[in-house]
Tab-separated table of C-alpha atoms and ligand atoms in Angstrom:
chain	number	residue	atom	x	y	z
E	1380	UNK	CA	-0.035	-0.003	0.039
E	1381	UNK	CA	1.064	3.565	-0.660
E	1382	UNK	CA	2.816	5.421	2.280
E	1383	UNK	CA	2.180	8.728	0.915
E	1384	UNK	CA	-1.076	8.935	2.946
E	1385	UNK	CA	0.726	8.017	6.287
E	1386	UNK	CA	2.281	10.417	8.761
E	1387	UNK	CA	4.634	8.560	11.327
E	1388	UNK	CA	5.291	10.625	14.471
E	1389	UNK	CA	9.114	11.323	14.575
E	1390	UNK	CA	9.593	9.555	17.945
E	1391	UNK	CA	7.632	6.407	16.299
E	1392	UNK	CA	9.561	6.744	13.041
E	1393	UNK	CA	13.123	6.749	15.078
E	1394	UNK	CA	11.967	3.531	17.140
E	1395	UNK	CA	10.884	1.693	14.050
E	1396	UNK	CA	14.275	2.484	12.414
E	1397	UNK	CA	16.184	1.419	15.360
E	1398	UNK	CA	14.001	-1.711	15.572
E	1399	UNK	CA	13.016	-0.919	18.942
E	1400	UNK	CA	9.588	-2.032	20.063
E	1401	UNK	CA	6.727	0.027	19.281
E	1402	UNK	CA	3.011	-0.480	20.268
E	1403	UNK	CA	-0.270	0.796	18.284
E	1404	UNK	CA	-3.298	1.971	20.026
E	1405	UNK	CA	-6.709	2.561	18.394
E	1406	UNK	CA	-8.840	5.737	18.682
E	1407	UNK	CA	-12.434	4.445	18.510
E	1408	UNK	CA	-11.893	3.539	21.976
E	1409	UNK	CA	-11.252	7.170	22.839
E	1410	UNK	CA	-13.896	8.770	20.587
E	1411	UNK	CA	-16.608	6.251	20.815
E	1412	UNK	CA	-15.671	3.807	23.738
E	1413	UNK	CA	-15.761	6.043	26.709
E	1414	UNK	CA	-17.149	9.293	27.946
E	1415	UNK	CA	-15.150	12.740	28.291
E	1416	UNK	CA	-12.815	13.227	30.191
E	1417	UNK	CA	-12.096	9.633	31.379
E	1418	UNK	CA	-11.459	8.763	27.729
E	1419	UNK	CA	-8.789	11.522	27.753
E	1420	UNK	CA	-7.106	10.628	30.875
E	1421	UNK	CA	-7.091	6.875	29.851
E	1422	UNK	CA	-5.529	7.521	26.349
E	1423	UNK	CA	-2.825	9.394	28.377
E	1424	UNK	CA	-2.381	6.708	30.953
E	1425	UNK	CA	-2.137	4.035	28.365
E	1426	UNK	CA	0.594	5.715	26.326
E	1427	UNK	CA	2.452	6.114	29.541
E	1428	UNK	CA	1.929	2.353	30.508
E	1429	UNK	CA	3.345	1.405	27.210
E	1430	UNK	CA	6.522	3.475	27.817
E	1431	UNK	CA	6.853	2.116	31.469
E	1432	UNK	CA	7.066	-1.203	29.879
E	1433	UNK	CA	9.575	-0.438	27.478
E	1434	UNK	CA	7.854	0.416	24.356
E	1435	UNK	CA	7.027	3.543	22.205
E	1436	UNK	CA	3.229	4.098	21.927
E	1437	UNK	CA	1.544	5.088	18.464
E	1438	UNK	CA	-1.997	5.973	18.784
E	1439	UNK	CA	-3.594	5.453	15.544
E	1440	UNK	CA	-6.375	7.886	13.797
E	1441	UNK	CA	-7.256	9.849	10.510
E	1442	UNK	CA	-6.877	13.600	10.994
E	1443	UNK	CA	-7.785	15.914	8.167
E	1444	UNK	CA	-7.574	13.015	5.873
E	1445	UNK	CA	-4.072	11.859	6.818
E	1446	UNK	CA	-3.427	8.522	8.442
E	1447	UNK	CA	-1.503	9.179	11.723
E	1448	UNK	CA	0.594	6.605	13.580
E	1449	UNK	CA	1.637	8.576	16.854
E	1450	UNK	CA	-0.520	11.429	17.989
E	1451	UNK	CA	0.384	14.720	19.739
E	1452	UNK	CA	-1.235	15.514	23.142
E	1453	UNK	CA	-3.459	18.159	21.331
E	1454	UNK	CA	-4.419	15.574	18.760
E	1455	UNK	CA	-5.403	13.202	21.385
E	1456	UNK	CA	-7.665	15.846	23.179
E	1457	UNK	CA	-9.238	16.694	19.999
E	1458	UNK	CA	-10.300	13.039	19.460
E	1459	UNK	CA	-11.480	12.608	23.036
E	1460	UNK	CA	-13.500	16.073	23.014
E	1461	UNK	CA	-14.726	16.837	19.609
E	1462	UNK	CA	-17.936	14.755	19.802
E	1463	UNK	CA	-18.248	14.474	15.895
E	1464	UNK	CA	-15.244	12.238	15.110
E	1465	UNK	CA	-16.465	9.386	12.427
E	1466	UNK	CA	-15.950	5.852	13.455
E	1467	UNK	CA	-13.684	4.566	10.770
E	1468	UNK	CA	-13.726	0.946	9.786
E	1469	UNK	CA	-11.900	-0.626	6.666
E	1470	UNK	CA	-14.749	0.544	4.420
E	1471	UNK	CA	-14.862	4.149	5.698
E	1472	UNK	CA	-11.192	5.035	5.047
E	1473	UNK	CA	-11.599	6.088	1.214
E	1474	UNK	CA	-14.042	8.866	1.749
E	1475	UNK	CA	-12.953	9.887	5.089
E	1476	UNK	CA	-9.474	10.639	3.712
E	1477	UNK	CA	-10.665	11.864	0.210
E	1478	UNK	CA	-13.012	14.355	2.232
E	1479	UNK	CA	-9.976	15.271	4.579
E	1480	UNK	CA	-12.002	14.463	7.403
E	1481	UNK	CA	-11.218	13.202	11.098
E	1482	UNK	CA	-11.653	9.601	12.034
E	1483	UNK	CA	-11.466	7.289	14.938
E	1484	UNK	CA	-10.141	4.042	13.843
E	1485	UNK	CA	-11.559	0.750	14.948
E	1486	UNK	CA	-9.464	-2.568	15.554
E	1487	UNK	CA	-9.738	-3.243	11.799
E	1488	UNK	CA	-8.580	0.236	10.542
E	1489	UNK	CA	-5.886	0.575	13.105
E	1490	UNK	CA	-4.400	-2.691	12.080
E	1491	UNK	CA	-4.299	-1.339	8.455
E	1492	UNK	CA	-2.547	1.732	9.479
E	1493	UNK	CA	-0.065	-0.175	11.987
E	1494	UNK	CA	0.817	-2.665	9.231
E	1495	UNK	CA	1.484	0.204	6.844
E	1496	UNK	CA	3.698	1.762	9.269
E	1497	UNK	CA	5.641	-1.382	10.335
E	1498	UNK	CA	4.062	-1.783	13.649
E	1499	UNK	CA	3.382	-5.407	14.519
E	1500	UNK	CA	1.674	-5.122	18.022
E	1501	UNK	CA	-1.493	-3.467	18.854
E	1502	UNK	CA	-3.183	-3.001	22.274
E	1503	UNK	CA	-6.748	-2.474	22.825
E	1504	UNK	CA	-9.684	-3.166	25.206
E	1505	UNK	CA	-12.141	-5.566	23.185
E	1506	UNK	CA	-12.206	-6.501	19.619
E	1507	UNK	CA	-15.465	-6.392	17.473
E	1508	UNK	CA	-17.177	-9.887	16.632
E	1509	UNK	CA	-19.994	-11.741	15.549
E	1510	UNK	CA	-23.126	-9.940	16.871
E	1511	UNK	CA	-25.874	-11.995	18.698
E	1512	UNK	CA	-28.594	-12.729	16.078
E	1513	UNK	CA	-25.838	-12.358	13.251
E	1514	UNK	CA	-27.600	-15.409	11.515
E	1515	UNK	CA	-30.346	-13.023	10.500
E	1516	UNK	CA	-28.554	-9.480	10.463
E	1517	UNK	CA	-25.307	-10.533	9.179
E	1518	UNK	CA	-23.670	-8.188	11.654
E	1519	UNK	CA	-20.175	-9.519	11.784
E	1520	UNK	CA	-17.445	-6.794	12.661
E	1521	UNK	CA	-14.935	-6.092	9.915
E	1522	UNK	CA	-12.350	-6.480	12.864
E	1523	UNK	CA	-12.584	-10.154	12.150
E	1524	UNK	CA	-12.018	-10.235	8.321
E	1525	UNK	CA	-9.052	-7.857	8.999
E	1526	UNK	CA	-7.470	-10.287	11.445
E	1527	UNK	CA	-7.661	-12.843	8.783
E	1528	UNK	CA	-5.287	-11.097	6.370
E	1529	UNK	CA	-3.465	-8.134	8.036
E	1530	UNK	CA	-0.448	-9.101	9.990
E	1531	UNK	CA	-0.624	-7.609	13.388
E	1532	UNK	CA	-0.762	-9.176	16.753
E	1533	UNK	CA	-3.725	-7.664	18.606
E	1534	UNK	CA	-3.652	-7.750	22.586
E	1535	UNK	CA	-7.019	-7.527	24.221
E	1536	UNK	CA	-9.293	-8.478	26.959
E	1537	UNK	CA	-11.509	-10.746	24.928
E	1538	UNK	CA	-15.018	-9.905	23.622
E	1539	UNK	CA	-17.927	-8.609	25.568
E	1540	UNK	CA	-20.869	-10.743	25.847
E	1541	UNK	CA	-22.862	-7.995	23.932
E	1542	UNK	CA	-21.334	-10.179	21.087
E	1543	UNK	CA	-21.843	-13.912	20.477
E	1544	UNK	CA	-18.483	-15.114	21.988
E	1545	UNK	CA	-18.736	-18.758	20.699
E	1546	UNK	CA	-19.656	-17.714	17.183
E	1547	UNK	CA	-16.827	-14.982	17.237
E	1548	UNK	CA	-14.161	-17.691	18.060
E	1549	UNK	CA	-15.691	-20.179	15.262
E	1550	UNK	CA	-15.313	-17.154	12.908
E	1551	UNK	CA	-11.711	-16.762	13.756
E	1552	UNK	CA	-10.907	-20.431	13.526
E	1553	UNK	CA	-12.431	-20.540	9.941
E	1554	UNK	CA	-10.485	-17.526	9.006
E	1555	UNK	CA	-7.220	-19.149	10.370
E	1556	UNK	CA	-6.532	-16.672	13.136
E	1557	UNK	CA	-4.705	-17.977	16.347
E	1558	UNK	CA	-6.355	-17.080	19.516
E	1559	UNK	CA	-3.685	-17.267	22.406
E	1560	UNK	CA	-4.475	-16.807	26.152
E	1561	UNK	CA	-1.998	-15.062	28.278
E	1562	UNK	CA	-1.831	-16.886	31.647
E	1563	UNK	CA	-5.342	-18.257	30.668
E	1564	UNK	CA	-6.892	-21.358	29.332
E	1565	UNK	CA	-10.178	-19.590	28.737
E	1566	UNK	CA	-10.844	-16.661	26.330
E	1567	UNK	CA	-11.669	-13.805	28.572
E	1568	UNK	CA	-15.222	-12.027	28.388
E	1569	UNK	CA	-13.807	-8.225	28.868
E	1570	UNK	CA	-15.540	-7.428	32.279
E	1571	UNK	CA	-15.043	-10.809	33.445
E	1572	UNK	CA	-12.073	-13.216	33.288
E	1573	UNK	CA	-13.905	-15.975	31.897
E	1574	UNK	CA	-16.405	-16.890	29.145
E	1575	UNK	CA	-16.938	-20.489	29.248
E	1576	UNK	CA	-14.784	-20.841	25.960
E	1577	UNK	CA	-11.322	-22.074	25.541
E	1578	UNK	CA	-8.397	-20.677	23.733
E	1579	UNK	CA	-6.172	-22.461	21.379
E	1580	UNK	CA	-3.240	-22.202	23.453
E	1581	UNK	CA	-2.378	-20.917	26.826
E	1582	UNK	CA	0.828	-19.286	27.404
E	1583	UNK	CA	2.623	-18.458	30.551
E	1584	UNK	CA	5.284	-16.071	29.105
E	1585	UNK	CA	5.116	-13.289	26.772
E	1586	UNK	CA	8.288	-14.658	25.158
E	1587	UNK	CA	6.782	-17.687	24.222
E	1588	UNK	CA	3.949	-15.625	22.590
E	1589	UNK	CA	6.446	-13.962	20.525
E	1590	UNK	CA	7.957	-17.136	19.231
E	1591	UNK	CA	4.663	-18.310	17.960
E	1592	UNK	CA	3.887	-15.080	16.393
E	1593	UNK	CA	7.346	-15.071	14.595
E	1594	UNK	CA	6.984	-18.718	13.334
E	1595	UNK	CA	3.512	-17.653	11.958
E	1596	UNK	CA	4.802	-14.819	9.911
E	1597	UNK	CA	8.177	-16.426	8.952
E	1598	UNK	CA	6.030	-19.306	7.357
E	1599	UNK	CA	4.239	-16.484	5.305
E	1600	UNK	CA	0.907	-17.305	7.143
E	1601	UNK	CA	-0.163	-13.692	6.851
E	1602	UNK	CA	-3.036	-12.380	9.168
E	1603	UNK	CA	-3.379	-11.427	12.672
E	1604	UNK	CA	-3.093	-13.077	15.951
E	1605	UNK	CA	-5.610	-12.383	19.095
E	1606	UNK	CA	-4.001	-12.454	22.415
E	1607	UNK	CA	-6.737	-12.696	25.279
E	1608	UNK	CA	-5.302	-11.098	28.510
E	1609	UNK	CA	-7.970	-11.315	31.247
E	1610	UNK	CA	-8.690	-8.193	33.451
E	1611	UNK	CA	-6.876	-8.353	36.675
E	1612	UNK	CA	-9.005	-10.288	39.291
E	1613	UNK	CA	-9.265	-7.091	41.566
E	1614	UNK	CA	-11.074	-5.289	38.832
E	1615	UNK	CA	-13.290	-8.047	37.496
E	1616	UNK	CA	-17.101	-7.311	37.571
E	1617	UNK	CA	-19.631	-9.254	39.166
E	1618	UNK	CA	-20.979	-11.556	36.426
E	1619	UNK	CA	-24.621	-11.126	37.331
E	1620	UNK	CA	-24.409	-7.280	37.302
E	1621	UNK	CA	-22.736	-7.111	34.079
E	1622	UNK	CA	-24.865	-9.610	32.291
E	1623	UNK	CA	-28.017	-7.667	33.389
E	1624	UNK	CA	-26.773	-4.512	31.989
E	1625	UNK	CA	-25.870	-6.180	28.852
E	1626	UNK	CA	-29.249	-7.843	28.610
E	1627	UNK	CA	-30.974	-4.512	29.133
E	1628	UNK	CA	-28.596	-2.638	26.800
E	1629	UNK	CA	-29.471	-5.077	24.047
E	1630	UNK	CA	-33.212	-4.783	24.524
E	1631	UNK	CA	-32.926	-1.065	24.370
E	1632	UNK	CA	-30.875	-1.232	21.155
E	1633	UNK	CA	-33.805	-3.339	19.907
E	1634	UNK	CA	-36.525	-0.995	21.011
E	1635	UNK	CA	-34.718	2.089	19.606
E	1636	UNK	CA	-33.879	-0.102	16.242
E	1637	UNK	CA	-30.175	1.059	16.517
E	1638	UNK	CA	-28.255	-0.908	13.736
E	1639	UNK	CA	-25.089	-1.101	11.792
E	1640	UNK	CA	-22.085	0.685	12.778
E	1641	UNK	CA	-23.996	2.399	15.652
E	1642	UNK	CA	-24.544	-0.613	17.552
E	1643	UNK	CA	-21.419	-1.138	19.139
E	1644	UNK	CA	-20.918	2.482	20.499
E	1645	UNK	CA	-24.685	2.494	21.706
E	1646	UNK	CA	-24.256	-0.576	23.624
E	1647	UNK	CA	-20.857	0.685	25.246
E	1648	UNK	CA	-22.266	3.821	26.300
E	1649	UNK	CA	-25.456	2.313	27.557
E	1650	UNK	CA	-23.608	-0.201	29.635
E	1651	UNK	CA	-21.698	2.718	31.242
E	1652	UNK	CA	-25.084	4.510	32.044
E	1653	UNK	CA	-26.481	1.387	33.616
E	1654	UNK	CA	-23.464	0.321	35.791
E	1655	UNK	CA	-22.146	3.785	36.444
E	1656	UNK	CA	-18.509	4.095	37.142
E	1657	UNK	CA	-18.068	0.248	37.763
E	1658	UNK	CA	-17.854	-1.002	34.153
E	1659	UNK	CA	-15.852	2.037	33.170
E	1660	UNK	CA	-13.421	1.604	35.975
E	1661	UNK	CA	-13.083	-2.184	34.840
E	1662	UNK	CA	-12.681	-0.900	31.099
E	1663	UNK	CA	-9.839	1.361	32.094
E	1664	UNK	CA	-8.053	-1.135	34.107
E	1665	UNK	CA	-8.096	-4.029	31.495
E	1666	UNK	CA	-6.625	-1.627	28.952
E	1667	UNK	CA	-3.820	-0.558	31.154
E	1668	UNK	CA	-3.084	-4.035	31.736
E	1669	UNK	CA	-3.156	-4.964	28.092
E	1670	UNK	CA	-0.773	-2.110	27.584
E	1671	UNK	CA	1.712	-3.601	29.840
E	1672	UNK	CA	1.446	-7.063	28.376
E	1673	UNK	CA	1.517	-5.763	24.637
E	1674	UNK	CA	4.575	-3.529	25.400
E	1675	UNK	CA	6.357	-6.892	26.696
E	1676	UNK	CA	5.399	-8.918	23.656
E	1677	UNK	CA	6.795	-6.132	21.234
E	1678	UNK	CA	10.077	-6.211	23.298
E	1679	UNK	CA	10.206	-9.830	22.880
E	1680	UNK	CA	9.470	-9.772	19.299
E	1681	UNK	CA	11.899	-7.090	18.603
E	1682	UNK	CA	14.699	-9.306	20.407
E	1683	UNK	CA	13.916	-12.061	18.061
E	1684	UNK	CA	16.204	-11.629	15.042
E	1685	UNK	CA	15.112	-13.026	11.741
C	2866	PSU	N1	-15.516	-3.318	21.739
C	2866	PSU	C1	-15.397	-2.772	22.852
C	2866	PSU	N2	-14.776	-1.428	22.885
C	2866	PSU	C2	-14.542	-0.867	21.809
C	2866	PSU	C3	-15.004	-1.496	20.556
C	2866	PSU	C4	-15.359	-2.764	20.564
C	2866	PSU	O1	-15.405	-3.654	23.973
C	2866	PSU	O2	-14.333	0.361	21.798
C	2866	PSU	C5	-14.751	-0.723	19.176
C	2866	PSU	C6	-13.414	-1.267	18.613
C	2866	PSU	O3	-12.797	-0.095	18.060
C	2866	PSU	C7	-13.789	-2.234	17.697
C	2866	PSU	C8	-15.214	-1.626	17.158
C	2866	PSU	O4	-12.929	-2.293	16.834
C	2866	PSU	O5	-15.794	-1.041	18.356
C	2866	PSU	C9	-16.062	-2.611	16.624
C	2866	PSU	O6	-17.076	-2.069	16.028
C	2866	PSU	P1	-18.035	-2.820	14.897
C	2866	PSU	O7	-18.642	-3.850	15.756
C	2866	PSU	O8	-19.065	-1.817	14.302
C	2866	PSU	O9	-17.217	-3.443	13.736
C	2867	MN	MN1	-21.477	-4.306	12.610
């Protein structure tokens, strides 16, 4: 792909040149995943967490029609505050860029920009997946098809049960996307550590994850890897409480006939309204935890010479 559309922050550029570890971060979580000002604070803290764990953060977005890998503090603030930032997945990239608009990148589009910049590890909260009822709505996140073709390792706390977790894992299997567990044999369910569904392989050490990623790409098996990292025990939510909030949010979405790209942001905002700060705190803590693990995987990958 053509890199003339991409601006890499000088610090990120330098790290990439020196083959130092870099971690990509998404911006939909900032503009559409959390309320202001917690979104702004969290974006800053996550970048700092990546640094504290030995890697350079590169938050990704589209600003005035340019792909950005690495943002200034005022750019982060704009994404957190503006309120009218478009949610940009793979299919939205062309008109957002040609129209010189601003866009917050989802997992799918963050992977695209990261790969273009040469960044191999990406940290987020939760990935998109197969929605409940997808057998009639066909609502399957473009994150999953992106994972099948774009070679970026994605560290997340699993998927929320606003989605059909079992169907999401089946889809990833069909697409040939490895799903690893960091110190867990179960794929995590975002707010809670367990989903009842197994990962392909449990890993105790980030270095072992890095080795498996390297083998995949050395073999030309292009595409992403999902690394499920459960929320720390002390920040896990009560399963009953979160399940009730999710059921309520889903029925509200149905009543209001929310569909398509609006559904995920709607559900996320509704869950925060219903559970108050509890789900928000869990969300913040799991992203910070993912940032630490992702930075270590990026270091381990950087230390494996071809
Ligand atoms: N799930 C979360 N938090 C999020 C998202 C999903 O728990 O912020 C965001 C991510 O950016 C993800 C996107 O890539 O929503 C998926 O949206 P959709 O289902 O429309 O593909
Ligand atoms: Mn969708």
